[in-house]
CSV table of C-alpha atoms in Angstrom, one decimal:
chain,number,residue,atom,x,y,z
I,1254,MET,CA,18.8,-13.3,93.4
I,1255,THR,CA,18.1,-15.7,90.6
I,1256,GLU,CA,16.6,-14.1,87.5
I,1257,LEU,CA,13.4,-15.8,86.3
I,1258,ASN,CA,13.0,-16.5,82.6
I,1259,ASP,CA,10.0,-16.7,80.3
I,1260,LEU,CA,9.5,-20.4,80.0
I,1261,THR,CA,6.9,-20.4,77.2
I,1262,PRO,CA,8.0,-22.1,73.9
I,1263,LYS,CA,7.8,-18.8,72.1
I,1264,HIS,CA,10.4,-17.1,74.4
I,1265,ALA,CA,12.3,-19.8,76.3
I,1266,ALA,CA,16.0,-19.8,75.5
I,1267,VAL,CA,17.3,-23.1,74.0
I,1268,LEU,CA,20.9,-23.7,73.2
I,1269,VAL,CA,22.1,-26.5,71.0
I,1270,ALA,CA,25.8,-27.4,71.5
I,1271,SER,CA,27.6,-29.7,69.1
I,1272,GLN,CA,31.0,-30.4,67.6
I,1273,SER,CA,29.4,-30.5,64.2
I,1274,VAL,CA,27.8,-27.5,62.4
I,1275,ALA,CA,25.6,-29.9,60.3
I,1276,ASP,CA,24.4,-31.8,63.4
I,1277,ALA,CA,23.6,-28.6,65.3
I,1278,GLU,CA,21.7,-27.2,62.3
I,1279,LEU,CA,19.7,-30.5,62.0
I,1280,VAL,CA,18.7,-30.4,65.7
I,1281,GLY,CA,18.0,-26.6,65.5
I,1282,LYS,CA,15.7,-27.1,62.5
I,1283,LEU,CA,13.8,-29.8,64.4
I,1284,LEU,CA,13.2,-27.5,67.3
I,1285,GLN,CA,12.6,-24.1,65.6
I,1286,ASP,CA,9.1,-24.9,64.4
I,1287,GLU,CA,7.9,-25.0,68.1
I,1288,PHE,CA,10.6,-23.0,69.9
I,1289,HIS,CA,11.4,-19.6,68.6
I,1290,ASN,CA,14.5,-18.7,70.6
I,1291,VAL,CA,16.9,-21.5,69.5
I,1292,LYS,CA,20.6,-20.7,69.2
I,1293,LEU,CA,23.6,-23.0,68.1
I,1294,SER,CA,27.1,-23.3,69.6
I,1295,THR,CA,29.6,-25.2,67.6
I,1296,LYS,CA,33.0,-23.7,68.2
I,1297,SER,CA,35.1,-24.5,71.2
I,1298,GLU,CA,36.6,-21.0,71.6
I,1299,PHE,CA,33.1,-19.6,71.9
I,1300,ALA,CA,31.5,-22.3,74.1
I,1301,VAL,CA,31.5,-20.4,77.3
I,1302,ASP,CA,30.5,-17.1,75.7
I,1303,ASP,CA,27.7,-18.7,73.8
I,1304,PHE,CA,26.2,-20.1,77.1
I,1305,GLU,CA,26.7,-16.9,79.0
I,1306,THR,CA,25.3,-14.7,76.3
I,1307,HIS,CA,22.2,-16.9,75.7
I,1308,ARG,CA,21.6,-18.1,79.3
I,1309,PRO,CA,19.5,-21.1,78.1
I,1310,SER,CA,16.7,-22.6,80.0
I,1311,VAL,CA,17.3,-25.8,78.1
I,1312,LEU,CA,20.7,-27.0,76.9
I,1313,VAL,CA,20.7,-29.7,74.2
I,1314,LEU,CA,23.9,-31.6,73.9
I,1315,ALA,CA,24.1,-32.9,70.3
I,1316,PHE,CA,27.6,-34.5,70.4
I,1317,ASP,CA,28.6,-37.6,68.5
I,1318,THR,CA,29.7,-39.3,71.7
I,1319,LEU,CA,28.5,-39.3,75.3
I,1320,ASP,CA,32.1,-38.7,76.4
I,1321,ALA,CA,32.3,-35.5,74.3
I,1322,ALA,CA,29.0,-34.3,75.8
I,1323,GLN,CA,30.3,-34.9,79.3
I,1324,ARG,CA,33.5,-33.0,78.6
I,1325,TYR,CA,31.7,-30.1,77.2
I,1326,TYR,CA,29.3,-29.8,80.1
I,1327,ILE,CA,31.9,-30.2,82.8
I,1328,GLY,CA,34.0,-27.7,80.9
I,1329,LEU,CA,31.3,-25.1,81.2
I,1330,TYR,CA,31.2,-25.5,85.0
I,1331,ARG,CA,35.0,-25.2,85.2
I,1332,MET,CA,35.3,-22.1,83.0
I,1333,SER,CA,32.1,-20.1,83.3
I,1334,THR,CA,31.3,-17.8,86.2
I,1335,VAL,CA,27.6,-17.8,85.5
I,1336,VAL,CA,26.6,-21.4,84.7
I,1337,HIS,CA,26.4,-22.2,88.4
I,1338,GLU,CA,23.7,-19.5,88.9
I,1339,THR,CA,21.8,-20.1,85.6
I,1340,ARG,CA,18.6,-22.2,86.0
I,1341,HIS,CA,18.6,-24.7,83.2
I,1342,ARG,CA,17.9,-28.3,82.3
I,1343,VAL,CA,20.1,-30.5,80.1
I,1344,VAL,CA,18.9,-32.9,77.4
I,1345,VAL,CA,21.6,-35.1,75.9
I,1346,LEU,CA,21.3,-36.9,72.5
I,1347,CYS,CA,22.8,-40.4,72.4
I,1348,ASN,CA,23.1,-43.6,70.3
I,1349,LYS,CA,21.8,-47.1,71.2
I,1350,HIS,CA,25.2,-48.2,72.6
I,1351,ASP,CA,25.1,-45.5,75.3
I,1352,VAL,CA,21.5,-45.8,76.4
I,1353,TRP,CA,22.1,-47.5,79.7
I,1354,THR,CA,25.1,-45.3,80.5
I,1355,VAL,CA,23.2,-42.1,79.9
I,1356,TYR,CA,20.2,-43.5,81.8
I,1357,ASP,CA,22.5,-43.8,84.8
I,1358,LEU,CA,23.8,-40.3,84.3
I,1359,CYS,CA,20.3,-38.9,84.2
I,1360,SER,CA,19.1,-40.9,87.1
I,1361,THR,CA,21.9,-39.5,89.3
I,1362,GLY,CA,21.3,-35.9,88.1
I,1363,HIS,CA,24.3,-35.4,85.9
I,1364,PHE,CA,21.9,-34.8,83.0
I,1365,ASP,CA,18.1,-34.3,83.1
I,1366,ASP,CA,16.9,-36.3,80.1
I,1367,TYR,CA,18.1,-38.2,77.1
I,1368,VAL,CA,16.9,-38.8,73.5
I,1369,LEU,CA,17.9,-41.8,71.4
I,1370,PHE,CA,18.8,-39.8,68.4
I,1371,TRP,CA,21.9,-41.2,66.5
I,1372,PRO,CA,22.4,-42.4,63.9
I,1373,ALA,CA,18.9,-42.2,62.5
I,1374,THR,CA,16.4,-39.6,63.8
I,1375,ASN,CA,13.5,-42.1,64.0
I,1376,ASP,CA,11.6,-40.2,66.7
I,1377,ALA,CA,12.1,-36.5,66.0
I,1378,PRO,CA,9.0,-35.5,68.1
I,1379,ARG,CA,10.6,-37.1,71.1
I,1380,LEU,CA,13.3,-34.4,71.1
I,1381,ARG,CA,10.7,-31.6,71.0
I,1382,MET,CA,8.7,-33.3,73.8
I,1383,SER,CA,11.8,-33.5,75.9
I,1384,VAL,CA,12.3,-29.8,75.6
I,1385,HIS,CA,8.6,-29.1,76.3
I,1386,GLN,CA,8.8,-31.3,79.4
I,1387,ALA,CA,12.0,-29.6,80.6
I,1388,LEU,CA,10.2,-26.2,80.4
I,1389,ARG,CA,7.1,-27.5,82.2
I,1390,ILE,CA,9.2,-28.9,85.0
I,1391,MET,CA,11.0,-25.6,85.4
I,1392,ALA,CA,7.7,-23.7,85.3
I,1393,ALA,CA,6.2,-26.0,88.0
I,1394,LYS,CA,9.3,-25.5,90.2
I,1395,GLU,CA,9.1,-21.8,89.8
I,1396,GLN,CA,5.4,-21.7,90.7
I,1397,ALA,CA,6.3,-23.7,93.8
I,1398,GLY,CA,9.0,-21.2,94.8
I,1399,ASP,CA,11.9,-23.5,93.8
I,1400,VAL,CA,14.2,-21.2,91.7
I,1401,ALA,CA,17.5,-22.7,92.7
I,1402,PRO,CA,20.0,-23.4,89.9
I,1403,ARG,CA,20.6,-27.0,89.0
I,1404,ALA,CA,23.5,-28.7,90.9
I,1405,ALA,CA,26.9,-28.9,89.3
I,1406,PRO,CA,27.9,-32.2,87.7
I,1407,ALA,CA,29.6,-34.7,90.0
I,1408,GLY,CA,33.3,-33.9,90.5
I,1409,VAL,CA,32.9,-30.1,89.9
I,1410,ASN,CA,33.3,-27.9,93.0
I,1411,ALA,CA,30.8,-25.1,93.7
I,1412,PRO,CA,32.2,-21.6,92.9
I,1413,ASN,CA,33.5,-19.2,95.4
I,1414,LYS,CA,31.4,-16.0,96.0
I,1415,GLN,CA,34.1,-14.1,94.1
I,1416,PRO,CA,34.2,-14.9,90.4
I,1417,ALA,CA,37.0,-17.4,89.9
I,1418,LYS,CA,39.5,-17.3,87.1
I,1419,PRO,CA,38.8,-20.0,84.4
I,1420,VAL,CA,40.5,-23.2,85.4
I,1421,GLU,CA,43.4,-23.8,83.1
I,1422,ALA,CA,44.3,-27.3,84.3
I,1423,ASP,CA,42.9,-30.0,82.1
I,1424,THR,CA,41.0,-27.6,79.9
I,1425,ASP,CA,42.8,-29.0,76.9
I,1426,THR,CA,40.6,-32.1,77.2
I,1427,VAL,CA,37.4,-30.3,78.3
I,1428,PHE,CA,36.3,-29.1,74.8
I,1429,VAL,CA,38.2,-31.7,72.7
I,1430,GLY,CA,34.9,-32.9,71.3
I,1431,LEU,CA,34.1,-29.5,69.8
I,1432,GLN,CA,35.1,-28.7,66.3
I,1433,ALA,CA,37.9,-26.3,65.9
I,1434,GLY,CA,37.6,-24.2,62.8
I,1435,GLY,CA,34.8,-24.6,60.2
I,1436,ALA,CA,31.8,-22.4,59.7
I,1437,GLN,CA,30.9,-19.7,62.2
I,1438,PRO,CA,28.2,-20.7,64.6
I,1439,ALA,CA,24.7,-19.2,64.3
I,1440,GLN,CA,25.3,-17.7,67.7
I,1441,THR,CA,27.7,-14.8,67.5
I,1442,ALA,CA,28.9,-13.8,70.9
I,1443,PRO,CA,29.2,-10.0,71.1
I,1444,GLY,CA,31.9,-8.1,72.9
I,1445,THR,CA,35.2,-9.4,74.2
I,1446,HIS,CA,35.5,-13.2,74.0
I,1447,ALA,CA,36.8,-15.3,76.8
I,1448,PRO,CA,40.3,-16.7,76.1
I,1449,ALA,CA,40.4,-20.0,74.5
I,1450,PRO,CA,41.6,-22.9,76.7
I,1451,LYS,CA,45.3,-23.0,77.0
I,1452,ALA,CA,46.8,-25.7,74.8
I,1453,ALA,CA,48.6,-28.4,76.7
I,1454,SER,CA,50.1,-31.6,75.5
I,1455,PRO,CA,47.2,-34.2,75.3
I,1456,ALA,CA,48.1,-37.8,75.1
I,1457,PRO,CA,48.5,-38.7,71.4
I,1458,GLN,CA,45.8,-40.8,69.9
I,1459,ARG,CA,46.5,-43.4,67.2
I,1460,LEU,CA,45.0,-42.8,63.9
I,1461,ALA,CA,42.7,-45.5,62.5
I,1462,VAL,CA,41.9,-46.5,58.9
I,1463,LEU,CA,38.9,-48.6,57.9
I,1464,ILE,CA,39.3,-50.9,54.9
I,1465,VAL,CA,36.0,-51.8,53.4
I,1466,GLU,CA,36.7,-54.9,51.2
I,1467,ASP,CA,34.9,-58.2,51.0
I,1468,ASP,CA,37.9,-60.1,49.5
I,1469,GLU,CA,40.0,-61.5,52.4
I,1470,PHE,CA,43.1,-61.7,50.2
I,1471,GLN,CA,42.8,-58.0,49.3
I,1472,GLN,CA,42.2,-57.1,53.0
I,1473,LYS,CA,45.4,-58.9,53.9
I,1474,LEU,CA,47.3,-57.3,51.0
I,1475,ILE,CA,46.3,-53.7,51.9
I,1476,GLY,CA,46.8,-54.4,55.6
I,1477,ARG,CA,50.3,-55.7,54.9
I,1478,LEU,CA,51.1,-52.5,53.0
I,1479,MET,CA,50.4,-50.6,56.2
I,1480,ASN,CA,52.6,-52.8,58.4
I,1481,GLY,CA,55.0,-50.7,60.5
I,1482,LEU,CA,52.8,-47.6,60.5
I,1483,ASP,CA,51.6,-46.1,63.8
I,1484,ILE,CA,48.0,-46.7,62.8
I,1485,ASP,CA,45.1,-49.0,63.7
I,1486,VAL,CA,43.8,-50.9,60.7
I,1487,LEU,CA,40.1,-51.9,60.8
I,1488,PHE,CA,38.2,-54.2,58.3
I,1489,ALA,CA,34.7,-54.4,57.1
I,1490,GLY,CA,33.4,-56.9,54.5
I,1491,SER,CA,30.2,-55.2,53.6
I,1492,GLY,CA,28.5,-51.8,53.6
I,1493,ALA,CA,26.5,-52.7,56.8
I,1494,GLN,CA,29.7,-53.7,58.6
I,1495,ALA,CA,31.3,-50.5,57.5
I,1496,ILE,CA,28.6,-48.4,59.2
I,1497,GLU,CA,29.0,-50.5,62.4
I,1498,GLN,CA,32.8,-49.9,62.4
I,1499,MET,CA,32.3,-46.2,61.8
I,1500,TRP,CA,30.1,-45.9,64.9
I,1501,GLU,CA,32.2,-48.2,67.0
I,1502,HIS,CA,35.7,-47.0,66.2
I,1503,LYS,CA,35.4,-43.5,64.5
I,1504,PRO,CA,38.1,-44.1,61.9
I,1505,ASP,CA,40.1,-41.1,60.5
I,1506,LEU,CA,40.1,-42.5,56.9
I,1507,VAL,CA,38.1,-45.0,54.9
I,1508,LEU,CA,39.4,-47.1,51.9
I,1509,MET,CA,36.2,-48.1,50.2
I,1510,ASP,CA,36.0,-50.9,47.6
I,1511,VAL,CA,33.6,-50.2,44.8
I,1512,GLY,CA,32.1,-53.7,44.7
I,1513,LEU,CA,30.5,-55.0,47.9
I,1514,PRO,CA,28.2,-58.0,48.5
I,1515,ASP,CA,25.3,-56.1,50.0
I,1516,THR,CA,25.6,-52.8,48.2
I,1517,ASN,CA,28.2,-50.9,46.1
I,1518,GLY,CA,30.9,-48.6,47.4
I,1519,VAL,CA,29.3,-45.5,46.0
I,1520,GLU,CA,26.1,-46.1,47.9
I,1521,ALA,CA,28.0,-47.1,51.1
I,1522,THR,CA,29.9,-43.8,50.8
I,1523,ARG,CA,26.7,-41.9,50.4
I,1524,LYS,CA,25.2,-43.4,53.5
I,1525,ILE,CA,28.3,-42.7,55.6
I,1526,LYS,CA,28.5,-39.1,54.4
I,1527,SER,CA,24.8,-38.6,55.2
I,1528,ILE,CA,25.6,-39.1,58.9
I,1529,GLY,CA,26.7,-35.8,60.3
I,1530,GLN,CA,29.3,-37.2,62.6
I,1531,PHE,CA,31.2,-38.7,59.7
I,1532,GLY,CA,30.9,-35.9,57.2
I,1533,HIS,CA,34.5,-34.9,57.7
I,1534,VAL,CA,36.0,-38.4,57.3
I,1535,PRO,CA,37.8,-38.7,53.9
I,1536,ILE,CA,36.8,-41.7,51.9
I,1537,LEU,CA,39.1,-43.0,49.1
I,1538,MET,CA,37.4,-45.3,46.5
I,1539,VAL,CA,39.4,-48.4,45.7
I,1540,THR,CA,38.6,-49.8,42.2
I,1541,GLY,CA,40.2,-51.9,39.6
I,1542,HIS,CA,39.0,-49.6,36.8
I,1543,SER,CA,38.3,-45.9,36.5
I,1544,GLU,CA,35.3,-45.5,34.3
I,1545,ARG,CA,34.0,-41.9,34.1
I,1546,ASN,CA,30.6,-42.8,35.5
I,1547,ILE,CA,32.1,-44.4,38.6
I,1548,VAL,CA,34.4,-41.4,39.2
I,1549,VAL,CA,31.5,-38.9,38.8
I,1550,ASP,CA,29.1,-41.0,41.0
I,1551,SER,CA,31.8,-41.4,43.7
I,1552,LEU,CA,32.6,-37.7,43.8
I,1553,LYS,CA,28.9,-36.9,44.0
I,1554,ALA,CA,28.5,-39.3,46.9
I,1555,GLY,CA,31.3,-37.6,48.8
I,1556,ALA,CA,34.5,-39.5,48.0
I,1557,ALA,CA,37.7,-37.5,48.4
I,1558,ASP,CA,40.0,-39.4,46.0
I,1559,PHE,CA,40.7,-42.8,44.3
I,1560,LEU,CA,43.1,-45.7,44.5
I,1561,VAL,CA,43.2,-47.8,41.3
I,1562,LYS,CA,44.2,-51.5,41.7
I,1563,PRO,CA,46.8,-52.7,41.6
I,1564,PHE,CA,48.7,-50.1,43.7
I,1565,ASP,CA,52.0,-50.4,45.5
I,1566,LYS,CA,53.2,-49.4,49.0
I,1567,ASN,CA,54.6,-46.0,47.8
I,1568,THR,CA,51.2,-45.0,46.2
I,1569,LEU,CA,49.3,-46.0,49.3
I,1570,HIS,CA,51.6,-44.2,51.6
I,1571,GLU,CA,51.4,-41.1,49.5
I,1572,LYS,CA,47.6,-41.1,49.8
I,1573,LEU,CA,47.9,-41.6,53.6
I,1574,ARG,CA,50.2,-38.7,53.9
I,1575,GLN,CA,47.8,-36.6,51.9
I,1576,PHE,CA,44.7,-37.3,53.9
I,1577,LEU,CA,46.3,-38.1,57.3
I,1578,PRO,CA,48.7,-35.1,57.9
I,1579,GLY,CA,49.5,-36.3,61.4
I,1580,LEU,CA,50.8,-39.7,60.2
I,1581,ALA,CA,54.5,-40.2,60.1
I,1582,VAL,CA,55.1,-42.4,57.0
C-alpha cells in the first residue's frame, strides 16, 4: 500500500538534485524560505541513497543541461527499488535553448513542470510556485483517492514484484552529469550506501578550449599553436560572445584576453565565474603585460593563471597540460 505524505509546505519533502554544489545550494536557498524540508543531492555515488532516504514529494532537477537531468532521472528508475512506488512530481530547471524540448517532455509526462532558470534567475518566485503547484496537485489527487505513483519515464520498464538488482548495463552514462568528488552534499545518507555504478568505458569526448580574443590575427596565431592536438578550438571576439560560447559548447578551458571591445577580460571572467555551471572551468588570462593590479584583479575574479604575450608553442602546451590533464600533448 502506498504511504501518504504530509503535503504541506512545512513538512513536504523536496529534493534538489544537481551536478553542482553551488547550484544546488542556490536553488535550496530559494526554496527554504517557504519549504522547510528541503535536502540537496550532488554526488553521483549517493544519488540513489539520497532519493530513497528522503523519499521526496517534489524532485527538482537543477542540472546544467537537459540531457544530464534526463540521465539522472532515468538512472534513478534503473537503479532504485523504491522510486517506482514513491509518489512524487518532477520539476526540471532549463535554459532558453531547451524550452521547447522540455515542454514536449512535460506534455508527454516524462517530467511534470519546467522553470526557465538558467543562466539568470530572473523569475525566482516561479520556482517556488511550481513546487507549490506540484504539492497542490498531489493533494488534490490524494483527496480524490488517486494515490498511484507516477509512471516511469519512457523506455524504463516497470519493476518486478521482487526487488531487482541495480542495472549495471549503461549505468556509466546514467549519472555522468553528476559531479564526482567535491564537497559533501547537505543530505548525508545514513547506513550502508548502495554501490556506485560500475565503471565501463564511455566513448571519449574531445576537449574544447575557448579563445576569447578580438584580434583576428591573434586568434589565428593561438589557434595555429594548437594545430595537431586532439582538441576543439572555439573563438569569441567579445565578452558577450564568450558567454554565448560557454552555454553552447561548455568548453573545458578558456584563454581570456585582457582587452575586449565590449568589456575587459577581468570583468568577463567575473561574469563567467558567477554562473554556477562554469565555476569549475579554468580561465587563463592572456595579456601583453603583467602589472600587479591586473594580476590581483584577475585572481580575485577567478582566473587560474596567466599567459604573457608573446608566448611560444612550448609555453602554451605546458599550460594546456597543466589545466587539461586528459590532453595528450
